[in-house]
Structures are given as C-alpha cells and as structure tokens.
Amino acid sequence: MKRRDFLTTTALGASAVAFSACHRAEETNKVGSVNVNKAKKVTLKLATSWPAHFPIMGTGVDAFAKRCFELSGGSLEIKVFPKNILVPALQVFDATSAAQIDAFHSGVYYWKGKNPAFSIFGGMPLGLTSEEMITWLKFGGGYELWREMYGKFNLYPLVGGTTGPQMGGWFKKEINALADLKGLKMRIPGLGGEVMKKLGVNPVLLPAGEIYTALERGTIDATEWVGPALDSMMGFAKAAPYYYTGWHEPGSILEITFNKARWEKLSDEHRAIITAASEEMTGNMLQEFRYKNAKALQALPKNVQIKTFPKEMMDAAKVALNEVLEEESKKSADFKKALKSYQGFVKLNKPWDDISTKNFLEIRG
Ligand code: CA
C-alpha cells in the first residue's frame, strides 16, 4: 500500500469508528469504558508544598495543569496554589484527605509520620534510582500497595515527578573518617536522617527558608538539599564549601495525589488526561533535573570542593540502613509489606542492571 493510500484508508477507518462510536454512545453513553460525551467543565484546587513557580518542581506542576487544560480542550482546569496560600506546605496531605482541597503536589517522604511505609514509596537511601523506582511502582506492584495504603486516608496517588540522584550535602568541615561525623548537626530528613543518626550525626529538620542562616551561624554543621541546580540558589557554598556526592536520595519520588472520592467522581476522560499528563510531567522533570544539574555543576563557585564520603562511612551506612529497616518492619506491618515488595523488585532488577546499565557505564567510563 502506498503511503497516501494508507493515510486515506486510515483516516476513513478512523472516522467510521468515530461515527459508529457516536452512534452507540447515544444509546449507552459508553464505548468500552470511555465516556464519549464531551466532559463537563471541572475545576480542581491543587495545593503544593513549594513557593509559586519554584524552579523545576513548581514550574513542573504549572506545566502539568496547563497540559490537563490543553488535552481536555479546556474542560479540565486545575488551579495550582503555591504553599501557604490555601494550606501550609506540610498540611496538603491532611487537607486533601479531608476534601478541603482536591489534590496536592509534594514529596512522598514528608508523610512518614502518617504511615512509616510511605517513606518507601518516596525512595530509599542506597536504593533504587528514579527510573528503577518508577519501574517498581508501575510494573513491580508498588503502585497497588501505595494506592491501597493511601486509600485508608481517602487519597489516590500518582507519581508527579522525580529528582534523579541527589547530592549528599554541604559540610563546613571535611569528612575523612566515620569518626568525623560524631556529634555533627545536619539538616537531613527521612530514612537518610535515621541512618545518619546511627552513624553519630544529630539529624535536624529545618524548613528551606532557615537552612542557610543556620549553616552560616554554625547552628548546624551540614545540610543536604537536592543537587547543584537547586542548591546553588541557596548559597550554601559560602558557609559550607565541601560538597559531598549522594547516597541517601538516589531517586526521590514526588506525587500528584487526589482526594480519592473526588478522583472517582471524575470522568474516565479526565482521569485518563491527568494520568497521561502526570507521566509526561515525570519524564520532563527527570530530564530537566539532569540538564540543569549538569549546567549548574559547571557554574559552582570556585571555593567548592566536590568530595565523596569515605568507604568506611558508606559501609557503616549500609549496616545502619539494614538496622533501620528491621526496626521499622517490627513496628509497622505496612512498612514490612511495602519493603518486601520493594526488595523483591531490587532482587529481580539487580542481575539485569549489573550486565546492562552498570556494566555499560563502567565500559563507557
Ligand atoms: Ca534532599
């Protein structure tokens, strides 16, 4: 068949299908499971944990909302509210759960206090990379568990971006041995903080706006944040010039999470559009992080020294992580269940990764 013939036939075929679909829709309103009627206009309120248009994360959710509007022909409007406009940054989970707002965009590891298992869906120290995390969620059973556990809070989660590998943080003094960590105060959240605690660090939680001052005044000795692109905006280099490579957040997952009852009331069309737009957002964010981190690394101030933590410390971190995972599993059945699924994927993934990506990166050098 010539290309032109193919196009004509396909176009005719498509309109024939569309025609008969419309015809059937008059009777049933449904073709397969998709509602073919034009969706009614819906407006949703989505709150974030970031300042307005915050680079990469905030602009990512702005683009997601725009995309939902475009793909729905204007019938789905998602209004994005930056942190503290409708609800404080770290109350978006509760506000969505209670249906005060329809959805939120945030980081999964913030909700560890709600259920320890949630930290696993947000990413694991020394664990899966962003691409591997998303593979586990989509194909390895992670999403089913995440949705089951969020369901208890009347929430329905979708991956809403991911950071790629994060850096290990900014230190005022060099870390040459495990003993150098003793008594250090470091801003580091999540499971990474729990591991650091076992290595002698005093982990502290500080909101973004207070980190630089605390570092400059010596209230804290070190801080992690994200990677060169976002870290360089914070000015950490002036107060803590030793910039360590990462281990504790190899692939942190961000989320677009909906009130579950609200999600279930949306049309099939709108749910499909949101799902597609969230996938697009996730890919775009990972690529944007990679590109902007690469560029920002070149532009770091001259006094910055890139360092890697001593092997002794990373060996101790692996032992400490296993202790943390065992302790959490004893305390929480959900944590144990999510960890079992996660570790099942790690075991499946490793032999293939060893002879594919890992092997190739070594060869490429
Ligand atoms: Ca971080």
Short mmCIF file of C-alpha atoms and ligand atoms in Angstrom, two decimals:
data_model
loop_
_atom_site.label_atom_id
_atom_site.label_comp_id
_atom_site.label_asym_id
_atom_site.label_seq_id
_atom_site.Cartn_x
_atom_site.Cartn_y
_atom_site.Cartn_z
CA MET A 1 0.00 0.00 0.00
CA LYS A 2 1.31 3.46 -0.87
CA ARG A 3 1.71 5.93 1.98
CA ARG A 4 -1.07 8.19 0.65
CA ASP A 5 -3.48 5.25 0.30
CA PHE A 6 -2.60 4.14 3.77
CA LEU A 7 -3.28 7.60 5.22
CA THR A 8 -6.62 7.94 3.39
CA THR A 9 -7.78 4.49 4.38
CA THR A 10 -6.72 5.01 7.97
CA ALA A 11 -8.44 8.40 8.15
CA LEU A 12 -11.64 6.90 6.71
CA GLY A 13 -11.35 3.98 9.06
CA ALA A 14 -10.92 6.31 11.97
CA SER A 15 -13.96 8.42 11.10
CA ALA A 16 -16.02 5.28 10.56
CA VAL A 17 -15.04 4.11 14.01
CA ALA A 18 -15.76 7.54 15.45
CA PHE A 19 -19.15 7.63 13.71
CA SER A 20 -20.24 4.26 14.97
CA ALA A 21 -18.87 5.13 18.39
CA CYS A 22 -21.04 8.27 18.49
CA HIS A 23 -23.98 6.23 17.31
CA ARG A 24 -23.58 3.66 20.04
CA ALA A 25 -22.86 6.38 22.56
CA GLU A 26 -26.34 7.82 22.04
CA GLU A 27 -27.72 4.60 23.39
CA THR A 28 -25.19 3.69 26.03
CA ASN A 29 -23.02 6.78 26.61
CA LYS A 30 -20.06 4.40 26.64
CA VAL A 31 -17.57 2.92 24.23
CA GLY A 32 -15.60 0.32 26.07
CA SER A 33 -15.05 2.02 29.38
CA VAL A 34 -14.59 5.51 27.90
CA ASN A 35 -17.34 8.06 28.10
CA VAL A 36 -17.55 9.61 24.62
CA ASN A 37 -19.72 12.56 25.62
CA LYS A 38 -17.87 15.83 25.95
CA ALA A 39 -16.84 16.02 29.57
CA LYS A 40 -18.46 18.72 31.66
CA LYS A 41 -16.20 21.52 32.78
CA VAL A 42 -14.47 20.65 36.03
CA THR A 43 -12.29 22.90 38.18
CA LEU A 44 -9.98 21.34 40.78
CA LYS A 45 -7.96 23.01 43.51
CA LEU A 46 -4.42 21.67 43.87
CA ALA A 47 -2.06 22.91 46.61
CA THR A 48 1.71 22.42 46.55
CA SER A 49 4.50 22.35 49.13
CA TRP A 50 6.61 24.80 47.07
CA PRO A 51 6.71 28.56 46.59
CA ALA A 52 4.93 29.84 43.44
CA HIS A 53 6.69 28.75 40.20
CA PHE A 54 9.59 27.27 42.21
CA PRO A 55 12.18 26.05 39.66
CA ILE A 56 11.62 22.55 38.25
CA MET A 57 9.15 21.32 40.91
CA GLY A 58 6.82 24.33 40.89
CA THR A 59 7.15 25.04 37.19
CA GLY A 60 6.63 21.29 36.64
CA VAL A 61 3.23 21.32 38.32
CA ASP A 62 2.30 24.54 36.50
CA ALA A 63 3.04 22.77 33.19
CA PHE A 64 1.04 19.73 34.33
CA ALA A 65 -2.05 21.88 34.98
CA LYS A 66 -1.64 23.63 31.61
CA ARG A 67 -1.33 20.26 29.89
CA CYS A 68 -4.54 18.95 31.52
CA PHE A 69 -6.33 22.06 30.25
CA GLU A 70 -4.97 21.65 26.70
CA LEU A 71 -5.58 17.89 26.45
CA SER A 72 -9.14 18.25 27.73
CA GLY A 73 -9.97 21.06 25.30
CA GLY A 74 -10.47 23.34 28.30
CA SER A 75 -12.90 21.11 30.20
CA LEU A 76 -10.42 20.32 32.99
CA GLU A 77 -9.00 23.26 34.86
CA ILE A 78 -6.56 22.56 37.68
CA LYS A 79 -5.87 25.65 39.76
CA VAL A 80 -2.42 25.46 41.34
CA PHE A 81 -1.99 27.11 44.73
CA PRO A 82 1.60 27.50 45.99
CA LYS A 83 2.44 26.71 49.60
CA ASN A 84 0.70 28.63 52.40
CA ILE A 85 -1.96 30.18 50.15
CA LEU A 86 -4.76 27.70 50.79
CA VAL A 87 -2.94 25.46 53.27
CA PRO A 88 0.54 25.38 54.85
CA ALA A 89 3.19 23.47 52.86
CA LEU A 90 3.14 20.36 55.00
CA GLN A 91 -0.62 20.21 55.58
CA VAL A 92 -1.51 19.48 51.96
CA PHE A 93 -1.83 15.74 52.72
CA ASP A 94 -4.37 16.29 55.52
CA ALA A 95 -6.28 18.98 53.62
CA THR A 96 -6.69 16.69 50.58
CA SER A 97 -7.56 13.70 52.76
CA ALA A 98 -10.31 15.80 54.40
CA ALA A 99 -11.51 17.06 50.96
CA GLN A 100 -10.79 20.72 51.83
CA ILE A 101 -8.86 20.76 48.54
CA ASP A 102 -8.97 18.28 45.64
CA ALA A 103 -5.30 17.43 45.19
CA PHE A 104 -1.71 18.21 46.14
CA HIS A 105 1.82 18.15 44.73
CA SER A 106 4.53 17.30 47.24
CA GLY A 107 7.26 14.84 48.24
CA VAL A 108 6.18 11.41 49.47
CA TYR A 109 8.77 11.15 52.27
CA TYR A 110 7.14 14.05 54.12
CA TRP A 111 4.32 11.71 55.25
CA LYS A 112 6.40 9.15 57.11
CA GLY A 113 4.62 10.18 60.32
CA LYS A 114 1.24 9.17 58.82
CA ASN A 115 2.49 5.69 57.98
CA PRO A 116 6.18 4.62 58.04
CA ALA A 117 5.59 2.66 54.80
CA PHE A 118 5.16 5.92 52.86
CA SER A 119 8.90 6.60 53.10
CA ILE A 120 9.47 3.50 50.90
CA PHE A 121 7.24 4.89 48.12
CA GLY A 122 9.25 8.12 48.33
CA GLY A 123 12.62 6.43 47.74
CA MET A 124 15.25 4.60 49.77
CA PRO A 125 18.80 5.54 50.84
CA LEU A 126 21.34 3.43 48.90
CA GLY A 127 18.37 2.08 46.94
CA LEU A 128 16.61 2.38 43.59
CA THR A 129 17.26 5.23 41.16
CA SER A 130 14.38 7.32 39.79
CA GLU A 131 13.92 5.12 36.73
CA GLU A 132 14.07 1.97 38.84
CA MET A 133 11.60 3.38 41.40
CA ILE A 134 9.08 4.18 38.70
CA THR A 135 9.56 0.70 37.21
CA TRP A 136 8.84 -0.87 40.60
CA LEU A 137 5.75 1.32 41.10
CA LYS A 138 4.33 0.67 37.63
CA PHE A 139 5.31 -2.91 36.93
CA GLY A 140 6.53 -4.42 40.19
CA GLY A 141 3.42 -3.96 42.36
CA GLY A 142 4.47 -0.71 44.08
CA TYR A 143 1.51 1.37 42.87
CA GLU A 144 -1.03 -1.25 44.09
CA LEU A 145 0.42 -1.10 47.60
CA TRP A 146 0.81 2.67 47.60
CA ARG A 147 -2.80 3.14 46.48
CA GLU A 148 -4.06 0.59 48.98
CA MET A 149 -2.24 2.36 51.84
CA TYR A 150 -3.13 5.90 50.70
CA GLY A 151 -6.73 4.65 50.21
CA LYS A 152 -7.03 4.43 54.00
CA PHE A 153 -6.54 8.22 54.01
CA ASN A 154 -9.09 8.69 51.21
CA LEU A 155 -6.24 9.52 48.79
CA TYR A 156 -5.26 8.36 45.29
CA PRO A 157 -1.57 8.95 44.37
CA LEU A 158 0.18 9.36 41.02
CA VAL A 159 3.89 9.93 40.51
CA GLY A 160 4.28 13.67 39.91
CA GLY A 161 7.95 13.96 39.04
CA THR A 162 11.21 12.70 40.44
CA THR A 163 14.50 14.37 41.24
CA GLY A 164 17.06 11.90 39.90
CA PRO A 165 20.09 11.32 42.15
CA GLN A 166 20.53 13.94 44.87
CA MET A 167 23.81 15.11 46.35
CA GLY A 168 24.98 14.05 49.83
CA GLY A 169 25.09 17.61 51.14
CA TRP A 170 27.22 20.60 52.11
CA PHE A 171 29.65 20.31 55.03
CA LYS A 172 31.60 23.01 56.84
CA LYS A 173 34.43 20.53 57.52
CA GLU A 174 35.84 17.64 55.55
CA ILE A 175 34.70 14.10 56.44
CA ASN A 176 37.76 11.86 56.23
CA ALA A 177 36.65 9.10 58.59
CA LEU A 178 33.47 7.76 60.15
CA ALA A 179 34.54 9.34 63.46
CA ASP A 180 34.36 12.82 61.89
CA LEU A 181 30.55 12.52 61.88
CA LYS A 182 30.30 12.23 65.68
CA GLY A 183 28.07 14.97 67.09
CA LEU A 184 27.61 16.81 63.78
CA LYS A 185 24.30 18.59 63.42
CA MET A 186 22.93 18.06 59.94
CA ARG A 187 19.69 19.01 58.25
CA ILE A 188 18.67 15.69 56.69
CA PRO A 189 15.12 14.28 56.61
CA GLY A 190 13.64 10.82 56.13
CA LEU A 191 15.34 7.43 56.27
CA GLY A 192 18.65 9.09 55.37
CA GLY A 193 18.39 11.03 58.64
CA GLU A 194 17.68 7.80 60.57
CA VAL A 195 20.80 6.19 59.09
CA MET A 196 22.94 9.26 59.85
CA LYS A 197 21.70 9.16 63.45
CA LYS A 198 23.11 5.64 63.81
CA LEU A 199 26.44 6.97 62.47
CA GLY A 200 26.64 9.57 65.24
CA VAL A 201 25.03 12.54 63.48
CA ASN A 202 22.35 14.63 65.13
CA PRO A 203 19.79 14.99 62.32
CA VAL A 204 17.61 18.11 62.42
CA LEU A 205 14.61 19.22 60.37
CA LEU A 206 14.57 22.79 59.14
CA PRO A 207 12.29 24.49 56.62
CA ALA A 208 14.04 25.62 53.44
CA GLY A 209 14.00 29.31 54.39
CA GLU A 210 16.01 28.73 57.59
CA ILE A 211 18.76 26.42 56.36
CA TYR A 212 21.25 28.97 55.08
CA THR A 213 21.20 31.13 58.22
CA ALA A 214 21.56 28.06 60.47
CA LEU A 215 24.56 26.92 58.42
CA GLU A 216 26.19 30.34 58.37
CA ARG A 217 25.77 30.81 62.14
CA GLY A 218 27.01 27.30 62.86
CA THR A 219 23.70 26.19 64.42
CA ILE A 220 24.09 23.27 62.02
CA ASP A 221 27.34 21.83 60.58
CA ALA A 222 25.93 20.41 57.38
CA THR A 223 22.85 20.23 55.20
CA GLU A 224 21.58 18.22 52.31
CA TRP A 225 19.16 19.74 49.83
CA VAL A 226 18.78 18.44 46.25
CA GLY A 227 21.53 18.88 43.64
CA PRO A 228 23.59 21.65 42.01
CA ALA A 229 20.65 23.25 40.13
CA LEU A 230 18.58 23.98 43.24
CA ASP A 231 21.41 24.04 45.81
CA SER A 232 23.29 26.83 44.07
CA MET A 233 20.25 29.11 44.52
CA MET A 234 20.57 28.64 48.29
CA GLY A 235 24.13 30.00 48.56
CA PHE A 236 25.35 27.07 50.73
CA ALA A 237 28.83 27.23 49.17
CA LYS A 238 29.66 30.38 51.15
CA ALA A 239 29.08 28.70 54.52
CA ALA A 240 29.97 25.06 53.79
CA PRO A 241 32.30 24.52 50.82
CA TYR A 242 32.66 20.69 50.99
CA TYR A 243 30.02 19.30 48.65
CA TYR A 244 29.58 15.54 49.02
CA THR A 245 28.28 13.10 46.42
CA GLY A 246 24.99 11.39 47.16
CA TRP A 247 23.80 8.13 48.66
CA HIS A 248 20.64 8.87 50.66
CA GLU A 249 18.24 10.03 47.91
CA PRO A 250 19.09 8.19 44.68
CA GLY A 251 15.60 8.64 43.21
CA SER A 252 13.12 10.59 45.31
CA ILE A 253 9.54 10.46 44.11
CA LEU A 254 7.20 13.44 44.05
CA GLU A 255 3.46 12.93 43.93
CA ILE A 256 0.29 14.36 42.45
CA THR A 257 -2.27 12.99 44.86
CA PHE A 258 -6.05 13.35 44.67
CA ASN A 259 -8.81 13.08 47.18
CA LYS A 260 -9.97 9.52 46.34
CA ALA A 261 -13.70 10.23 46.34
CA ARG A 262 -13.12 13.26 44.10
CA TRP A 263 -10.88 11.19 41.79
CA GLU A 264 -13.56 8.51 41.45
CA LYS A 265 -16.18 11.13 40.55
CA LEU A 266 -14.09 12.45 37.65
CA SER A 267 -14.99 11.26 34.13
CA ASP A 268 -12.92 8.47 32.56
CA GLU A 269 -11.66 11.09 30.09
CA HIS A 270 -10.41 13.43 32.80
CA ARG A 271 -8.77 10.61 34.74
CA ALA A 272 -7.00 9.45 31.57
CA ILE A 273 -5.83 13.01 30.83
CA ILE A 274 -4.50 13.52 34.37
CA THR A 275 -2.70 10.18 34.28
CA ALA A 276 -1.10 10.95 30.89
CA ALA A 277 -0.13 14.48 31.96
CA SER A 278 1.44 13.16 35.19
CA GLU A 279 3.54 10.68 33.18
CA GLU A 280 4.67 13.47 30.87
CA MET A 281 5.50 15.65 33.86
CA THR A 282 7.56 12.89 35.47
CA GLY A 283 9.68 12.36 32.34
CA ASN A 284 10.13 16.08 31.79
CA MET A 285 11.15 16.73 35.38
CA LEU A 286 13.76 13.98 35.43
CA GLN A 287 15.28 15.29 32.20
CA GLU A 288 15.15 18.90 33.36
CA PHE A 289 16.89 17.99 36.63
CA ARG A 290 19.62 16.14 34.72
CA TYR A 291 20.24 19.01 32.32
CA LYS A 292 20.13 21.81 34.88
CA ASN A 293 22.24 19.90 37.42
CA ALA A 294 24.87 19.29 34.74
CA LYS A 295 24.93 23.00 33.87
CA ALA A 296 24.88 24.22 37.47
CA LEU A 297 27.77 21.90 38.38
CA GLN A 298 29.94 23.77 35.85
CA ALA A 299 28.99 27.10 37.38
CA LEU A 300 29.59 26.34 41.10
CA PRO A 301 31.72 28.92 42.95
CA LYS A 302 35.49 28.28 42.78
CA ASN A 303 35.82 27.56 46.50
CA VAL A 304 33.55 24.50 46.32
CA GLN A 305 35.28 21.13 46.69
CA ILE A 306 33.43 18.06 45.43
CA LYS A 307 34.09 15.12 47.75
CA THR A 308 32.98 11.52 48.16
CA PHE A 309 32.30 10.09 51.62
CA PRO A 310 34.92 7.62 52.86
CA LYS A 311 34.24 3.93 52.14
CA GLU A 312 34.30 3.22 55.87
CA MET A 313 31.32 5.55 56.32
CA MET A 314 29.32 4.09 53.41
CA ASP A 315 29.96 0.54 54.68
CA ALA A 316 28.66 1.61 58.09
CA ALA A 317 25.68 3.31 56.41
CA LYS A 318 24.70 0.02 54.74
CA VAL A 319 24.74 -1.79 58.10
CA ALA A 320 22.81 1.06 59.77
CA LEU A 321 20.21 1.10 56.97
CA ASN A 322 19.50 -2.61 57.45
CA GLU A 323 19.05 -2.00 61.18
CA VAL A 324 16.62 0.87 60.48
CA LEU A 325 14.63 -1.28 58.03
CA GLU A 326 14.43 -4.14 60.54
CA GLU A 327 13.30 -1.82 63.34
CA GLU A 328 10.65 -0.15 61.16
CA SER A 329 9.40 -3.56 59.95
CA LYS A 330 8.89 -4.67 63.55
CA LYS A 331 6.90 -1.52 64.33
CA SER A 332 4.73 -1.42 61.20
CA ALA A 333 3.08 -4.26 59.21
CA ASP A 334 2.56 -1.87 56.28
CA PHE A 335 6.26 -0.98 56.25
CA LYS A 336 7.16 -4.68 56.24
CA LYS A 337 4.73 -5.37 53.39
CA ALA A 338 5.95 -2.44 51.23
CA LEU A 339 9.58 -3.32 51.96
CA LYS A 340 9.02 -6.95 50.89
CA SER A 341 7.63 -5.80 47.54
CA TYR A 342 10.44 -3.23 47.12
CA GLN A 343 13.16 -5.74 47.94
CA GLY A 344 11.56 -8.30 45.62
CA PHE A 345 11.99 -5.83 42.78
CA VAL A 346 15.57 -4.98 43.85
CA LYS A 347 16.43 -8.68 43.65
CA LEU A 348 14.79 -9.07 40.25
CA ASN A 349 16.35 -5.89 38.85
CA LYS A 350 19.94 -6.27 40.04
CA PRO A 351 21.27 -9.09 37.81
CA TRP A 352 19.90 -7.34 34.70
CA ASP A 353 21.12 -3.91 35.80
CA ASP A 354 24.59 -5.35 36.56
CA ILE A 355 25.05 -6.61 32.99
CA SER A 356 23.26 -3.68 31.30
CA THR A 357 23.33 -0.13 32.70
CA LYS A 358 26.01 -0.62 35.37
CA ASN A 359 28.25 -2.59 33.05
CA PHE A 360 27.79 -0.11 30.23
CA LEU A 361 28.56 2.93 32.41
CA GLU A 362 31.78 1.23 33.53
CA ILE A 363 32.76 0.49 29.94
CA ARG A 364 31.88 3.98 28.79
CA GLY A 365 33.96 5.43 31.60
CA CA B 1 17.00 16.12 49.64
#
